[in-house]
Amino acid sequence: PTIPAAEFAKHRVVITNYQTLTNYQHSFAQLIPGTQKSMWSVLITDEAQEYKSPSTKISHALKTLHPDVHIACTGTPVENRLLDLWNLIDTVQPALLGTSKDFSAKYELAPGDSTERLLELKQSLLFNTANAFVLRRNKSDVLTNLPPKTYEPLFSEMTEWEVRMHQELLESVGGGSPLKILHKLVALYQHPSLLRDDGGALDAKTLLEESSKLRAVMELLKNIKVRKEKCVIFAYRIAMQQILATVIEFVFGVQADIVN
């Protein structure tokens, strides 16, 4: 399927993810009808290391967009090799660092001391100049007006049933893979029903009865509601997000939005 260009034009801002961009590559790469101009004036990519590899579908899709301005945000511009950096820069500013083959030969494969070559690379990227291609920012540089972050652990004591499920899980895995065991423990500690073959309970009342942790979260949400504050709840699994939404609607009569 194709998303018409007119559908994009209805909105000043479009938020998407890399998978959707890849699946609808031709839709995102459309030009403004009747012109040779890209639909995108500014493209901002977060977690840019996701397209560090030149041969990936994500990388190919991004390089078809040709926005007027492209800003790539990442905390790890180099994860495995310098070619990671080449592809990020080539996506943001095509041809700035030459071809991937020439870049790799010069900065990765050339023998001898690499100090001078890396200095030349920094100069190509205009490091420490007003119009540098790469800017490094620490949290302390930009988050100066926020109050300090506080952590308040919420403890809940497992019921006898939950303890029994925990013990049965450990006994059942035997000499199995440690990663498989950890995977199941993660599920158990979110909600016991995530381990059930039948998918577990569907009604909110039973979901609450089965999890002391979930009941503790609901009590905390009640206090937040009394204070007329807002909150965001993070849950590792989509199934757990759905459990939370079901129980929140049951307890508070509020339909919680899910973003994943």
PDB file of C-alpha atoms in Angstrom, residues 51 111-112 119 121-122 124 180 188 197 219 231 244 249:
ATOM      1  CA  TYR A  51      21.043   2.909  10.648  1.00  0.00           C
ATOM      2  CA  PRO A 111      48.717   0.643   8.511  1.00  0.00           C
ATOM      3  CA  GLY A 112      50.632   2.685  11.056  1.00  0.00           C
ATOM      4  CA  LEU A 119      42.761  14.402  13.312  1.00  0.00           C
ATOM      5  CA  LEU A 121      38.681  13.198  10.068  1.00  0.00           C
ATOM      6  CA  LYS A 122      37.817  15.644  12.838  1.00  0.00           C
ATOM      7  CA  SER A 124      36.580  17.185   7.816  1.00  0.00           C
ATOM      8  CA  LYS A 180      15.340 -18.654  28.767  1.00  0.00           C
ATOM      9  CA  LEU A 188       6.680 -13.509  36.046  1.00  0.00           C
ATOM     10  CA  ASP A 197      -0.279 -21.188  28.480  1.00  0.00           C
ATOM     11  CA  GLU A 219      -2.607   2.254  45.070  1.00  0.00           C
ATOM     12  CA  CYS A 231       2.131   9.969  35.216  1.00  0.00           C
ATOM     13  CA  LEU A 244      -2.369  -2.147  32.771  1.00  0.00           C
ATOM     14  CA  GLU A 249     -10.049   1.435  33.123  1.00  0.00           C
TER      15      GLU A 249
END
